[in-house]
Short mmCIF file of C-alpha atoms in Angstrom, two decimals:
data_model
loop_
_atom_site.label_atom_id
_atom_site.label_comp_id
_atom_site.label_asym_id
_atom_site.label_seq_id
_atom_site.Cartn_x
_atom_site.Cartn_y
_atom_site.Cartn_z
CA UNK Z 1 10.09 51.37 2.64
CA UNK Z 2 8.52 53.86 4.64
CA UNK Z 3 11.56 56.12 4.92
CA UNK Z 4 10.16 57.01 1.11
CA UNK Z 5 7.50 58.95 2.23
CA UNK Z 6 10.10 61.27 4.87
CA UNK Z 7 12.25 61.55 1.18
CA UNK Z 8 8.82 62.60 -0.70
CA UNK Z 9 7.89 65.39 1.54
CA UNK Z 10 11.55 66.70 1.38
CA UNK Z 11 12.52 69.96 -0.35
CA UNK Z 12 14.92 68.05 -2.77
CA UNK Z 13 12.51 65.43 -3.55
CA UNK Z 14 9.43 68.22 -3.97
CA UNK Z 15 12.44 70.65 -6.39
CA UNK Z 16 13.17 67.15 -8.25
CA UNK Z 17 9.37 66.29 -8.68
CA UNK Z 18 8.40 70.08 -9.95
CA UNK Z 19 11.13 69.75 -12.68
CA UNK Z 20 10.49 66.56 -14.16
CA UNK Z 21 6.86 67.59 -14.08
CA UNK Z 22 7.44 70.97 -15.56
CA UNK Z 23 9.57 69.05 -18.65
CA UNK Z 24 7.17 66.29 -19.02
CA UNK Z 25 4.75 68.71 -19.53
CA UNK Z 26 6.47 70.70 -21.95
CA UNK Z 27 8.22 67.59 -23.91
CA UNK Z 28 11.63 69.59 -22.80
CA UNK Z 29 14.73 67.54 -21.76
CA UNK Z 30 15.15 66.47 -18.36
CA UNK Z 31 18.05 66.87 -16.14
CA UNK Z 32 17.92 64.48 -13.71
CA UNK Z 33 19.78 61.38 -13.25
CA UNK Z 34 18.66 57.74 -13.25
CA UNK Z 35 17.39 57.60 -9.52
CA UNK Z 36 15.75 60.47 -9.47
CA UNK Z 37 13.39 58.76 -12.07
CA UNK Z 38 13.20 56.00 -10.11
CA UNK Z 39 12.04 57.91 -7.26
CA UNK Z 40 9.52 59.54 -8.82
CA UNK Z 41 8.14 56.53 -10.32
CA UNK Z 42 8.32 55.62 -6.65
CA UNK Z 43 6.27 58.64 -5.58
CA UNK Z 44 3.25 58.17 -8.32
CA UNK Z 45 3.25 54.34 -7.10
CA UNK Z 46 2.64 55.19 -3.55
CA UNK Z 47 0.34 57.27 -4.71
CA UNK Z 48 -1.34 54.57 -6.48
CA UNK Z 49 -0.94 56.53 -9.44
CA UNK Z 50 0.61 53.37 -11.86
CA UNK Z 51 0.36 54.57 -15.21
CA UNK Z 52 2.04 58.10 -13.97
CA UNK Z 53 4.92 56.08 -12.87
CA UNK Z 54 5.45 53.68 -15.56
CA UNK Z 55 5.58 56.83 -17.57
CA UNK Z 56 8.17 58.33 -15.40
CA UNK Z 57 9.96 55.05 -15.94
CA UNK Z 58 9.47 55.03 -19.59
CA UNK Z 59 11.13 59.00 -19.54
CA UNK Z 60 14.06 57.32 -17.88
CA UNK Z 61 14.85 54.44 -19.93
CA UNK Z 62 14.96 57.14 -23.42
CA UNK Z 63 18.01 58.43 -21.30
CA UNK Z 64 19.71 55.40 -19.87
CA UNK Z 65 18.42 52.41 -21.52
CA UNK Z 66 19.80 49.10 -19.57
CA UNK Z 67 19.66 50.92 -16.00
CA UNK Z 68 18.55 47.91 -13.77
CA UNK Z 69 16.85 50.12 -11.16
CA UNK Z 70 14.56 51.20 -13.87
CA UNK Z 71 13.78 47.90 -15.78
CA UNK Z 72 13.15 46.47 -12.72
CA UNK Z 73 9.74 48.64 -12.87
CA UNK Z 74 8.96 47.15 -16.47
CA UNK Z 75 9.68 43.59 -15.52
CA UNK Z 76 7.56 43.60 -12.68
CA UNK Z 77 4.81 45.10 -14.64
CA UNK Z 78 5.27 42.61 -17.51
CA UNK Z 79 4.45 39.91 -14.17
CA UNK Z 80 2.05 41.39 -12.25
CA UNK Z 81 0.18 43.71 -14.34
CA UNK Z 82 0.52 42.16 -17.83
CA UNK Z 83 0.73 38.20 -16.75
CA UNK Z 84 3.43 38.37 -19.24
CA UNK Z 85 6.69 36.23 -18.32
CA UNK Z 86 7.96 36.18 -21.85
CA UNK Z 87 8.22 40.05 -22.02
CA UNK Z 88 9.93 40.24 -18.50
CA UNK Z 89 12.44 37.53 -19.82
CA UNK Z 90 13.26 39.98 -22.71
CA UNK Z 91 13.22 43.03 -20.59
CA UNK Z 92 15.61 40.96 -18.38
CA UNK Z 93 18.07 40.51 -20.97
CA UNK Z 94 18.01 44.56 -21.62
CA UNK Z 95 19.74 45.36 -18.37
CA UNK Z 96 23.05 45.88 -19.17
CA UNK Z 97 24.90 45.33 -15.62
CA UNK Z 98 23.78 41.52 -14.45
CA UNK Z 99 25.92 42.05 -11.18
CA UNK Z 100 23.30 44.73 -10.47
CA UNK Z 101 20.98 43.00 -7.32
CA UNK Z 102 18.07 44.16 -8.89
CA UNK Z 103 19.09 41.62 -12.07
CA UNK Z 104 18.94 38.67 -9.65
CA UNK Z 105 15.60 39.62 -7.93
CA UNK Z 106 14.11 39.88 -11.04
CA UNK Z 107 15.28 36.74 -12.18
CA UNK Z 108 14.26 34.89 -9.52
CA UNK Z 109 10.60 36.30 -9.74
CA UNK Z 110 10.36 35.40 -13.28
CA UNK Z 111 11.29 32.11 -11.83
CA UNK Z 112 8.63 32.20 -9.11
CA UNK Z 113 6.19 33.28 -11.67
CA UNK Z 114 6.84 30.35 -13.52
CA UNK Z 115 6.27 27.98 -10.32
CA UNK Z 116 9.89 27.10 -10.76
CA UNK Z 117 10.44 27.30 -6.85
CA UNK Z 118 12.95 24.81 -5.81
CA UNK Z 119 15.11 26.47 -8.90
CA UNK Z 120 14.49 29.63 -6.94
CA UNK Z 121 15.49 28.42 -3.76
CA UNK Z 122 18.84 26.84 -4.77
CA UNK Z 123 19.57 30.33 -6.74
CA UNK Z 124 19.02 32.20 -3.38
CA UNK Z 125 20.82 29.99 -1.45
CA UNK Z 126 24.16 30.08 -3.69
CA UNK Z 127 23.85 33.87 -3.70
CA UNK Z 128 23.58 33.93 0.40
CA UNK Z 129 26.93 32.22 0.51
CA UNK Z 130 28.78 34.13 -2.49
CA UNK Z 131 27.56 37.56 -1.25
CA UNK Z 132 29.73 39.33 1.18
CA UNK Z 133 28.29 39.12 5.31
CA UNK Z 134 27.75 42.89 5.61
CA UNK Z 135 25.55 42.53 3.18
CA UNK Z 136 23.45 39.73 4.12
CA UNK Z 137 21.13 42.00 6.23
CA UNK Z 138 19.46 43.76 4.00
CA UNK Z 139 19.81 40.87 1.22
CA UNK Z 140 17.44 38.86 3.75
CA UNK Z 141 15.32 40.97 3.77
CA UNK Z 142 14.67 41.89 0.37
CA UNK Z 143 14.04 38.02 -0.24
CA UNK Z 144 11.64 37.94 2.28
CA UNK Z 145 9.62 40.74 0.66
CA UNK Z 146 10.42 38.88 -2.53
CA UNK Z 147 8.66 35.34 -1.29
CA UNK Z 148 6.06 37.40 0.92
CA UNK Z 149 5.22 39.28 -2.21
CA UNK Z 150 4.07 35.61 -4.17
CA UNK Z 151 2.79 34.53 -1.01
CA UNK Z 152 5.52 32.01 0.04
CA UNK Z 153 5.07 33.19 4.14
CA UNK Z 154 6.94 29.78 5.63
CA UNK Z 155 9.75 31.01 3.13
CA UNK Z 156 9.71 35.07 3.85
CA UNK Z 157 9.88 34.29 8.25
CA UNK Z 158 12.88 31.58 7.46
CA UNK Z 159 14.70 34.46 5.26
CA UNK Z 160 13.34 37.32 8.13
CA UNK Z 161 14.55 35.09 10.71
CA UNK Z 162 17.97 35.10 9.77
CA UNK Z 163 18.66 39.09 10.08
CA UNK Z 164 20.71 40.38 13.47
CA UNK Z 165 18.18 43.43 13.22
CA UNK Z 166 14.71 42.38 14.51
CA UNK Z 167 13.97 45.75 15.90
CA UNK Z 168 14.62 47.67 12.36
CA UNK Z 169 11.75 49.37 10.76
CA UNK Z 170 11.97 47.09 8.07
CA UNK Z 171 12.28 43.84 10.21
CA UNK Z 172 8.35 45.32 11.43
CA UNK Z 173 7.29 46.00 8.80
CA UNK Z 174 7.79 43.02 6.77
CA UNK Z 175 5.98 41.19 9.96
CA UNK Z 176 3.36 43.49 8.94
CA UNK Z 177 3.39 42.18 5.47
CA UNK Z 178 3.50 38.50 6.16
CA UNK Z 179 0.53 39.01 8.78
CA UNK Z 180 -1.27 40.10 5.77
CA UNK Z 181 -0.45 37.86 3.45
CA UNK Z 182 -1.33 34.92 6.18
CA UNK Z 183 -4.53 35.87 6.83
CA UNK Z 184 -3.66 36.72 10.44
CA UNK Z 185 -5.13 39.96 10.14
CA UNK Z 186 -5.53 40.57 13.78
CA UNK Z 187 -1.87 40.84 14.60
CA UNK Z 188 -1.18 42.80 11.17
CA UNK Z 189 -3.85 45.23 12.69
CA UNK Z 190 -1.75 45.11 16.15
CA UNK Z 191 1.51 45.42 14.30
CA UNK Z 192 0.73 48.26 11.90
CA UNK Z 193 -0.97 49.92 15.54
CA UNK Z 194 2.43 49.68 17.12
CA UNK Z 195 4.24 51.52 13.60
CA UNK Z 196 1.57 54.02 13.95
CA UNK Z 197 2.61 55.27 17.63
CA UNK Z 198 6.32 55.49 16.57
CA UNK Z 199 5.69 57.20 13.35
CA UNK Z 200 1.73 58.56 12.79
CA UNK Z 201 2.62 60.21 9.66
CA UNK Z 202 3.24 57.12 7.38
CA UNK Z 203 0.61 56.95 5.00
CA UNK Z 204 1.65 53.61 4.26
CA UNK Z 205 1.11 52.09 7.84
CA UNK Z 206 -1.91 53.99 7.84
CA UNK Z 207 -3.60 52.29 4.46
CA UNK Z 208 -1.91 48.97 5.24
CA UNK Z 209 -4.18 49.36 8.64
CA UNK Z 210 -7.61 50.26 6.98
CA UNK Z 211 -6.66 47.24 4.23
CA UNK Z 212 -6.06 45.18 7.18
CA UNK Z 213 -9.36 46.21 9.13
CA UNK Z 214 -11.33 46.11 6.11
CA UNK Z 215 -10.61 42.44 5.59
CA UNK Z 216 -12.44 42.33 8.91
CA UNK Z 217 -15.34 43.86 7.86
CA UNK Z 218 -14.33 46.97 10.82
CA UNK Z 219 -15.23 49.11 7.88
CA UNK Z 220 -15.71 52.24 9.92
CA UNK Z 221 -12.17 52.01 11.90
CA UNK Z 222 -10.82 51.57 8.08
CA UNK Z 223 -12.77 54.98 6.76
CA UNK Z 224 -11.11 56.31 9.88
CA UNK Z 225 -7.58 55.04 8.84
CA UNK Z 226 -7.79 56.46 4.96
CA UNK Z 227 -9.01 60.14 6.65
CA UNK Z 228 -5.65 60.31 8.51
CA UNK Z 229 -3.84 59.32 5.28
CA UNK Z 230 -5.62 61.50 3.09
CA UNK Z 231 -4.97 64.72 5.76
CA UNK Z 232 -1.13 63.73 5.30
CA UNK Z 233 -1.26 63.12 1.63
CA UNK Z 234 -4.31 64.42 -0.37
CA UNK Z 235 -3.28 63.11 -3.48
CA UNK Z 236 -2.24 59.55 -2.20
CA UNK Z 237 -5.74 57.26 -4.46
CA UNK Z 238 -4.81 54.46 -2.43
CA UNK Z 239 -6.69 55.55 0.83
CA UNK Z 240 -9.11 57.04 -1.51
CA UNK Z 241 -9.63 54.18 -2.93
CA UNK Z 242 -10.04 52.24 0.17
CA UNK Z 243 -11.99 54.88 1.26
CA UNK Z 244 -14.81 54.67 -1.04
CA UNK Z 245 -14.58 50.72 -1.15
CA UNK Z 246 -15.08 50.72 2.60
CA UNK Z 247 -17.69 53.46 2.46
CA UNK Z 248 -19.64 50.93 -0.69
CA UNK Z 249 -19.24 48.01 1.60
CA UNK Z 250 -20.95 49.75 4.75
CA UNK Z 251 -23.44 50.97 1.98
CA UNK Z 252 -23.14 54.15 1.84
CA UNK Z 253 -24.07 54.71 -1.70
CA UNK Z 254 -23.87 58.59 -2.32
CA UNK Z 255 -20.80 59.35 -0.46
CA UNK Z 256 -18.87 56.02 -2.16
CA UNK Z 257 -19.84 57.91 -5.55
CA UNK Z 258 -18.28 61.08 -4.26
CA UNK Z 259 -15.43 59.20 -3.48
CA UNK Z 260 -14.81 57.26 -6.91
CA UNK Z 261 -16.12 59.90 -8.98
CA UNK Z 262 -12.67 61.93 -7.54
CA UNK Z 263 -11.01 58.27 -8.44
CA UNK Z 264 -12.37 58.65 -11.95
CA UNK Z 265 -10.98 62.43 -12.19
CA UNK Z 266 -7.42 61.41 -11.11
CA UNK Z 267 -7.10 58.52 -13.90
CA UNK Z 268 -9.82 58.94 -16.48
CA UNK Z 269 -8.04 55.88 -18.32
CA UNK Z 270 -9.40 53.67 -15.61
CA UNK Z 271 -12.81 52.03 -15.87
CA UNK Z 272 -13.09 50.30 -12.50
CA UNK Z 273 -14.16 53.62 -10.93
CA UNK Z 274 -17.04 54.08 -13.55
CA UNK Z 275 -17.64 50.36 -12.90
CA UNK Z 276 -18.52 50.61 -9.07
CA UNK Z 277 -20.36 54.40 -9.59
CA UNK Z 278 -22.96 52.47 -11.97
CA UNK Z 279 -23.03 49.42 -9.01
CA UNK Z 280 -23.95 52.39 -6.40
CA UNK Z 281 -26.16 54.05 -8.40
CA UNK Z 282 -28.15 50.43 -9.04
CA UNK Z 283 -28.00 50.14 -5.45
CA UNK Z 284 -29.75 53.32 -5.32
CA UNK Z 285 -32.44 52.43 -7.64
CA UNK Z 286 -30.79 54.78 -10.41
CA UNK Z 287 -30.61 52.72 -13.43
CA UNK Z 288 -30.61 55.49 -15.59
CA UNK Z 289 -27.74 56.89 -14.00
CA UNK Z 290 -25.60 53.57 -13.58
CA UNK Z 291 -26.10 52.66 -17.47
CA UNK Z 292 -24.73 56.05 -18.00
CA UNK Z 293 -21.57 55.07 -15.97
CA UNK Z 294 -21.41 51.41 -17.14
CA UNK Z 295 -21.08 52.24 -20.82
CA UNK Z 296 -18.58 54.94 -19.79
CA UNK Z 297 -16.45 52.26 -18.00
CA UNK Z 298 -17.13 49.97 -21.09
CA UNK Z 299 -16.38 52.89 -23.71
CA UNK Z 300 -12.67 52.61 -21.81
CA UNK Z 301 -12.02 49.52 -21.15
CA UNK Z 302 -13.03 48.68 -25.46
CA UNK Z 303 -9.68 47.84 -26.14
CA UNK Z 304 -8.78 46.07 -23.21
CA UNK Z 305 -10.50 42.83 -24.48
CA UNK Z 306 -8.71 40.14 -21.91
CA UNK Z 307 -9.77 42.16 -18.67
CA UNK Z 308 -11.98 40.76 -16.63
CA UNK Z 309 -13.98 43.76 -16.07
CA UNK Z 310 -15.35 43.33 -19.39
CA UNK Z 311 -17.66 40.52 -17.91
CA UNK Z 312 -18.36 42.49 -15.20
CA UNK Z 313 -19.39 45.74 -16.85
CA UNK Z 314 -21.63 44.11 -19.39
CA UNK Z 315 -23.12 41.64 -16.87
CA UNK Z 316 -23.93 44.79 -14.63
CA UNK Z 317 -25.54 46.73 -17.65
CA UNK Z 318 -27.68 43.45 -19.14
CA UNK Z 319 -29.51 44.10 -14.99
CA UNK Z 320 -29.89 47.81 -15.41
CA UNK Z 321 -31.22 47.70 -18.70
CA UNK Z 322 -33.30 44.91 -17.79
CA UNK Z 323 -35.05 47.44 -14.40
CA UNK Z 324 -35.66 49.83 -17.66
CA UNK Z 325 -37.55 47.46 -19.60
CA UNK Z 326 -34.86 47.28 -22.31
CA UNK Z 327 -35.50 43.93 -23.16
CA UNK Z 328 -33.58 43.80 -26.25
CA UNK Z 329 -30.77 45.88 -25.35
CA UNK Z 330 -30.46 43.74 -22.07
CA UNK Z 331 -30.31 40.64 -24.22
CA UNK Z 332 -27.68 42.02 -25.98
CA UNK Z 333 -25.39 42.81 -23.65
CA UNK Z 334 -25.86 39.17 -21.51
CA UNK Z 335 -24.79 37.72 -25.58
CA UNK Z 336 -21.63 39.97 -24.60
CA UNK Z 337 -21.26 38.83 -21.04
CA UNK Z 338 -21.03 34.90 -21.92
CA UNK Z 339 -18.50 36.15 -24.86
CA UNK Z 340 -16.59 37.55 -21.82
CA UNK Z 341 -17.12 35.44 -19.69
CA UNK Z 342 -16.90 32.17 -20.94
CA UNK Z 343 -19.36 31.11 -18.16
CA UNK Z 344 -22.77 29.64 -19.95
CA UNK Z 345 -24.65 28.53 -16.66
CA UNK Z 346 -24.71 32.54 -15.49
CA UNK Z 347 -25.75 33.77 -18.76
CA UNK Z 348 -28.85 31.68 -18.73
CA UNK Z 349 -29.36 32.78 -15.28
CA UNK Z 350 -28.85 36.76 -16.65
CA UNK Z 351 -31.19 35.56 -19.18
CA UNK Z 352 -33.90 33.88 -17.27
CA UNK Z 353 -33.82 36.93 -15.33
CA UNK Z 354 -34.28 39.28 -17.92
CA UNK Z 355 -37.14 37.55 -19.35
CA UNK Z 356 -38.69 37.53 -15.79
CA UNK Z 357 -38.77 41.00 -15.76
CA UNK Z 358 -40.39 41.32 -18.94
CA UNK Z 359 -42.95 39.24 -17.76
CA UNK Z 360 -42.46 36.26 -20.33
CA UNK Z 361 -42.13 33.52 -17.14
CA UNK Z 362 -43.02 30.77 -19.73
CA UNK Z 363 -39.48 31.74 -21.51
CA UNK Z 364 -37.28 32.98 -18.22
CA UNK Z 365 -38.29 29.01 -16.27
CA UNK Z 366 -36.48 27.36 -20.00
CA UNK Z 367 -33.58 29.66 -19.16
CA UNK Z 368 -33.27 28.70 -15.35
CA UNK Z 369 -33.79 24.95 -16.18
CA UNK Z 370 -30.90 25.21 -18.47
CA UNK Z 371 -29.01 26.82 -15.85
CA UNK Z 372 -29.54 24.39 -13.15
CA UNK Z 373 -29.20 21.61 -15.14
CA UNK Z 374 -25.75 22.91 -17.02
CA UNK Z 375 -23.12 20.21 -15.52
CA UNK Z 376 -20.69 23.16 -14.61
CA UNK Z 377 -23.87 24.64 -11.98
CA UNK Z 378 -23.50 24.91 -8.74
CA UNK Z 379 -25.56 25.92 -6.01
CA UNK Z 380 -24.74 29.76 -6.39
CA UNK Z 381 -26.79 29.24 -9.84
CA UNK Z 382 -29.71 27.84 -7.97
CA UNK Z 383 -29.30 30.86 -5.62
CA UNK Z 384 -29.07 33.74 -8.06
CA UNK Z 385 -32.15 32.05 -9.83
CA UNK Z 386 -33.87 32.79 -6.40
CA UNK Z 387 -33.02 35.83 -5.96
CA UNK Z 388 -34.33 36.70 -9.50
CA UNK Z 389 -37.84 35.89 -8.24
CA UNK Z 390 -37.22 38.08 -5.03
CA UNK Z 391 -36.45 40.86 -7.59
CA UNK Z 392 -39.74 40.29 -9.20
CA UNK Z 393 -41.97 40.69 -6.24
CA UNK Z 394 -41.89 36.64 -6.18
CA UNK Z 395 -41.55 36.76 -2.63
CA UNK Z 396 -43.38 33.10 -1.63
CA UNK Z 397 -41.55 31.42 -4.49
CA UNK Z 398 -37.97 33.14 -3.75
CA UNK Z 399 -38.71 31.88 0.10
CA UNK Z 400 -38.76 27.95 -0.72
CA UNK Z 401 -35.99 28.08 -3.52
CA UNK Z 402 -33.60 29.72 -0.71
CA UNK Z 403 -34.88 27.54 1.93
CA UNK Z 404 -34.09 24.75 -0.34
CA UNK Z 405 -30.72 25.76 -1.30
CA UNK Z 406 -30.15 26.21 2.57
CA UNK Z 407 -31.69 22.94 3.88
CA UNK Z 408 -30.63 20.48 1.57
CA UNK Z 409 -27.44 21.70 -0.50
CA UNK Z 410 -26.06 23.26 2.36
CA UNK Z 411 -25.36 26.49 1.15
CA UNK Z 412 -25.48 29.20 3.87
CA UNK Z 413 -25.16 32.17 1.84
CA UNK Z 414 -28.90 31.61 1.67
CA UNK Z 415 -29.13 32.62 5.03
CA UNK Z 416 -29.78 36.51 5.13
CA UNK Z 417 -32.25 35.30 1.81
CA UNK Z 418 -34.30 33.65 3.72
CA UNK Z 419 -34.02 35.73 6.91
CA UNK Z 420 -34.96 38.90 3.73
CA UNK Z 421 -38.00 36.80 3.00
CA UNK Z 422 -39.36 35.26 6.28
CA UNK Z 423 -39.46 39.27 6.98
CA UNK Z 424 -41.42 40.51 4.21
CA UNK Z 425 -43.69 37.44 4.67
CA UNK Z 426 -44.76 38.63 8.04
CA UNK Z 427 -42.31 35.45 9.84
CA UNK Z 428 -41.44 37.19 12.65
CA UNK Z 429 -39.87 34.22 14.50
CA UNK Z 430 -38.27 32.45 11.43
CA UNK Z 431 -36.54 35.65 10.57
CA UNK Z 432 -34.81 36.39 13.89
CA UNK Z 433 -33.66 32.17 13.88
CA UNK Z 434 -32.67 32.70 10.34
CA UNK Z 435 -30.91 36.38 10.99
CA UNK Z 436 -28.88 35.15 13.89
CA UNK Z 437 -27.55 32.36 11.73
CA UNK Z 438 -26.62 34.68 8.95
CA UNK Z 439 -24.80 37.06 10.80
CA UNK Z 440 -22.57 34.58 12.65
CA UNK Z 441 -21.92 32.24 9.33
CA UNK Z 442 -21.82 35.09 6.33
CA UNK Z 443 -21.21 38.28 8.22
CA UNK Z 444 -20.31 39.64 4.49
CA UNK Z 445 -23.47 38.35 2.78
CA UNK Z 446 -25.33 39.52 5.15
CA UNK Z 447 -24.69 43.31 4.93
CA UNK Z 448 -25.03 43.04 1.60
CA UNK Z 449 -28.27 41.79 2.17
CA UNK Z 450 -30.00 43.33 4.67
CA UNK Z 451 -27.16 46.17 5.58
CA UNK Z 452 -30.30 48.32 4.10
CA UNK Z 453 -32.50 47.72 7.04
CA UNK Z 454 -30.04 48.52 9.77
CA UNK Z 455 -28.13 51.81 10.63
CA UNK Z 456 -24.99 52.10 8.76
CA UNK Z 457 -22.94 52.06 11.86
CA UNK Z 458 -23.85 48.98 13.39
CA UNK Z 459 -21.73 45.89 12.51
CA UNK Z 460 -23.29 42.37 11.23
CA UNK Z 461 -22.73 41.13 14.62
CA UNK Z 462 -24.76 43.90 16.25
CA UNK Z 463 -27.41 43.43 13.56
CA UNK Z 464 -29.46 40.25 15.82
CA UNK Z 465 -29.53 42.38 19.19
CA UNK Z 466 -30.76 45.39 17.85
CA UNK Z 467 -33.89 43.56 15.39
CA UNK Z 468 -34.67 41.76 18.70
CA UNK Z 469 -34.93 44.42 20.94
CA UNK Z 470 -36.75 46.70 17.82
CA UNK Z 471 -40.07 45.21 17.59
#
């Protein structure tokens, strides 16, 4: 685990890395045997670098075809990148050693994948007995990472609990892991705290801490946490990554495009990056600019037709067209989005919308009432309806429709809405009522509502004091 990182900034590992690169690049043979390939597929995946390491992989396999330790990589690809069972069942059958350990986890995540679970746990607990006792350590272990990894947590602390080591690295660190996967963020924060003081030059402690505090919206201790990764590894994307998601979420637009725009330059094959620069740059009021980004992102992700940033992009670029006045265009693309998408109650909402904008209300209010009255709505379509008259300079109108979809279905993301209204409509009182409930029931709505009117470094829960005390 994090011993990986000590190998990756050793001379041998560096010498290794340099020569593979240098033949890769050159389409030259490569003399290096199978786990140096599996380390460097290793390397580019801590440095969230995927398609660099399936590669690597890929280079491995044309020399020894059946290596476990490298199919491994494929099958878990074919599972959690691809979806793909079948293809990890066939890759499965390519390794040519099935005493290898990595055969058996394998097989028993295809099994998990397949929600064949009490299969799973009989196979695990035949191969506990038949395996030799010295070995039952670290076999533990990696089934605890295997069931914490598909989110089986009861399962991972029975497995953890029977190891002899609980104050190993690994025993820690897999705490760390199940924290996370829990939900109990608090104590992964605490846990990951106490890896840091041992060993402050982990990377990977260090972005599972700012993953950790950014699922508790402590965005700023998480920009904190990738800086410190980044200073030990400046090519590691995964604190980049959180980086600029943290920096998006605390809405700081400009330097969150600074930050993916690097994202985009490390992998130009990936279109999320081009997906969240055109979401800042709407956030900015640069529509020009994020159409320019969103086709980019579409332009890549053309051939990917299953993703499900497809829906996304085109959904995103039916709005920004829409602020342009390209009606037509707009229409288009929301045509594209319910292809995508699949989802016919937020089309006619993207619709509605669009024809709100272009000032044909007559046409938009057919749209909305086929939205709300679609039997798959809910009350986020009643809510994104309102907000589409808040866009509009609607202000009076937007102000019932979320006080409505507050009041009497119950929805409280309508909060900071109507807290965003009651202040543009002069309600002094009703907004302060209506902010302190957002900020204590959506904390995360809420800075994405009115994170705007606040300075960036205050949290949500700060955001009531200082409005009351700001006249």
């Amino acid at each position: 685990m994090n011993n990986d990182f000590e190998y990756f900034n050793s001379d041998d590992f560096r010498k290794c890395l340099k020569e593979y690169e240098r033949a890769r690049d050159r389409g030259t043979t490569m003399f290096l045997d199978v786990n140096d390939f599996a380390d460097i597929a290793d390397y580019y995946n801590q440095m969230g670098n995927s398609s660099e390491a399936m590669t690597a992989i890929r280079h491995g396999l044309d020399i020894f075809p059946g290596e476990a330790v490298l199919l491994s990589y494929i099958i878990r690809s074919d599972l959690h990148m691809n979806q793909d069972a079948q293809s990890a069942k066939m890759h499965l059958e390519m390794i040519s050693d099935t005493s290898d350990p990595e055969y058996f986890y394998c097989m028993i995540e295809i099994l998990l994948t397949e929600g064949e679970k009490d299969v799973v746990d009989q196979e695990i607990n035949k191969k506990y007995l038949e395996i030799d006792t010295e070995e039952h350590d670290d076999f533990v272990t990696d089934i605890a990472e295997i069931y914490t990894d598909y989110l089986y947590t009861s399962e991972a602390k029975k497995w953890l609990g029977k190891t002899d080591d609980k104050k190993s690295i690994d025993y820690k660190e897999l705490c760390g892991r199940i924290a996370m996967a829990e939900g109990d963020y608090a104590s992964c924060i605490h846990i990951y705290q106490q890896l840091l003081d041992d060993n402050p030059f982990s990377c990977e402690y260090w972005d599972n801490l700012a993953t950790a505090q950014m699922q508790t919206d402590q965005y700023y201790d998480a920009i904190t946490s990738c800086d410190y990764s980044l200073a030990i590894s400046p090519d590691n994307l995964i604190p980049l990554r959180n980086k600029a998601n943290a920096l998006y979420a605390i809405g700081d637009y400009e330097k969150a495009i600074e930050a993916y725009t690097e994202l985009s330059k490390a992998d130009p094959d990936d279109a999320v990056p081009h997906l969240s620069i055109g979401a800042a740059q709407m956030n900015l009021g640069n529509y020009s600019a994020a159409v320019e980004q969103l086709k980019y992102a579409e332009r890549i992700n053309r051939t990917n037709i299953d993703s499900p940033l497809n829906a996304d992009i085109t959904r995103e670029l039916a709005i920004a067209l829409s602020r342009l006045k390209k009606t037509e265009e707009a229409l288009t693309y929301s045509e594209k989005y319910k292809d995508y998408s699949g989802n016919i109650p937020e089309t006619n909402v993207l619709k509605g919308h669009i024809y709100l904008e272009a000032g044909d209300s007559d046409t938009a209010i057919a749209f909305f009432s086929k939205a709300v009255n679609d039997p798959l709505a809910d009350s986020g379509t009643t809510l994104r309806i309102a907000i589409s008259f808040y866009d509009i300079g609607e202000t009076e109108m937007a102000y019932e429709l979320f006080k409505e979809i507050c009041y009497k279905i119950g929805d409280e993301k309508a909060w900071p809405y109507i807290a965003l209204c009651a202040k543009d409509l002069g309600k002094r009182n009703e907004y302060l009522d209506c902010l302190k409930h957002a900020c204590e029931k959506v904390p995360d709505e809420t800075r994405l509502v009115l994170g705007d009117s606040f300075p960036t470094e205050l949290n949500v829960a700060e955001y009531y004091d200082y409005e009351r005390n700001n006249k």
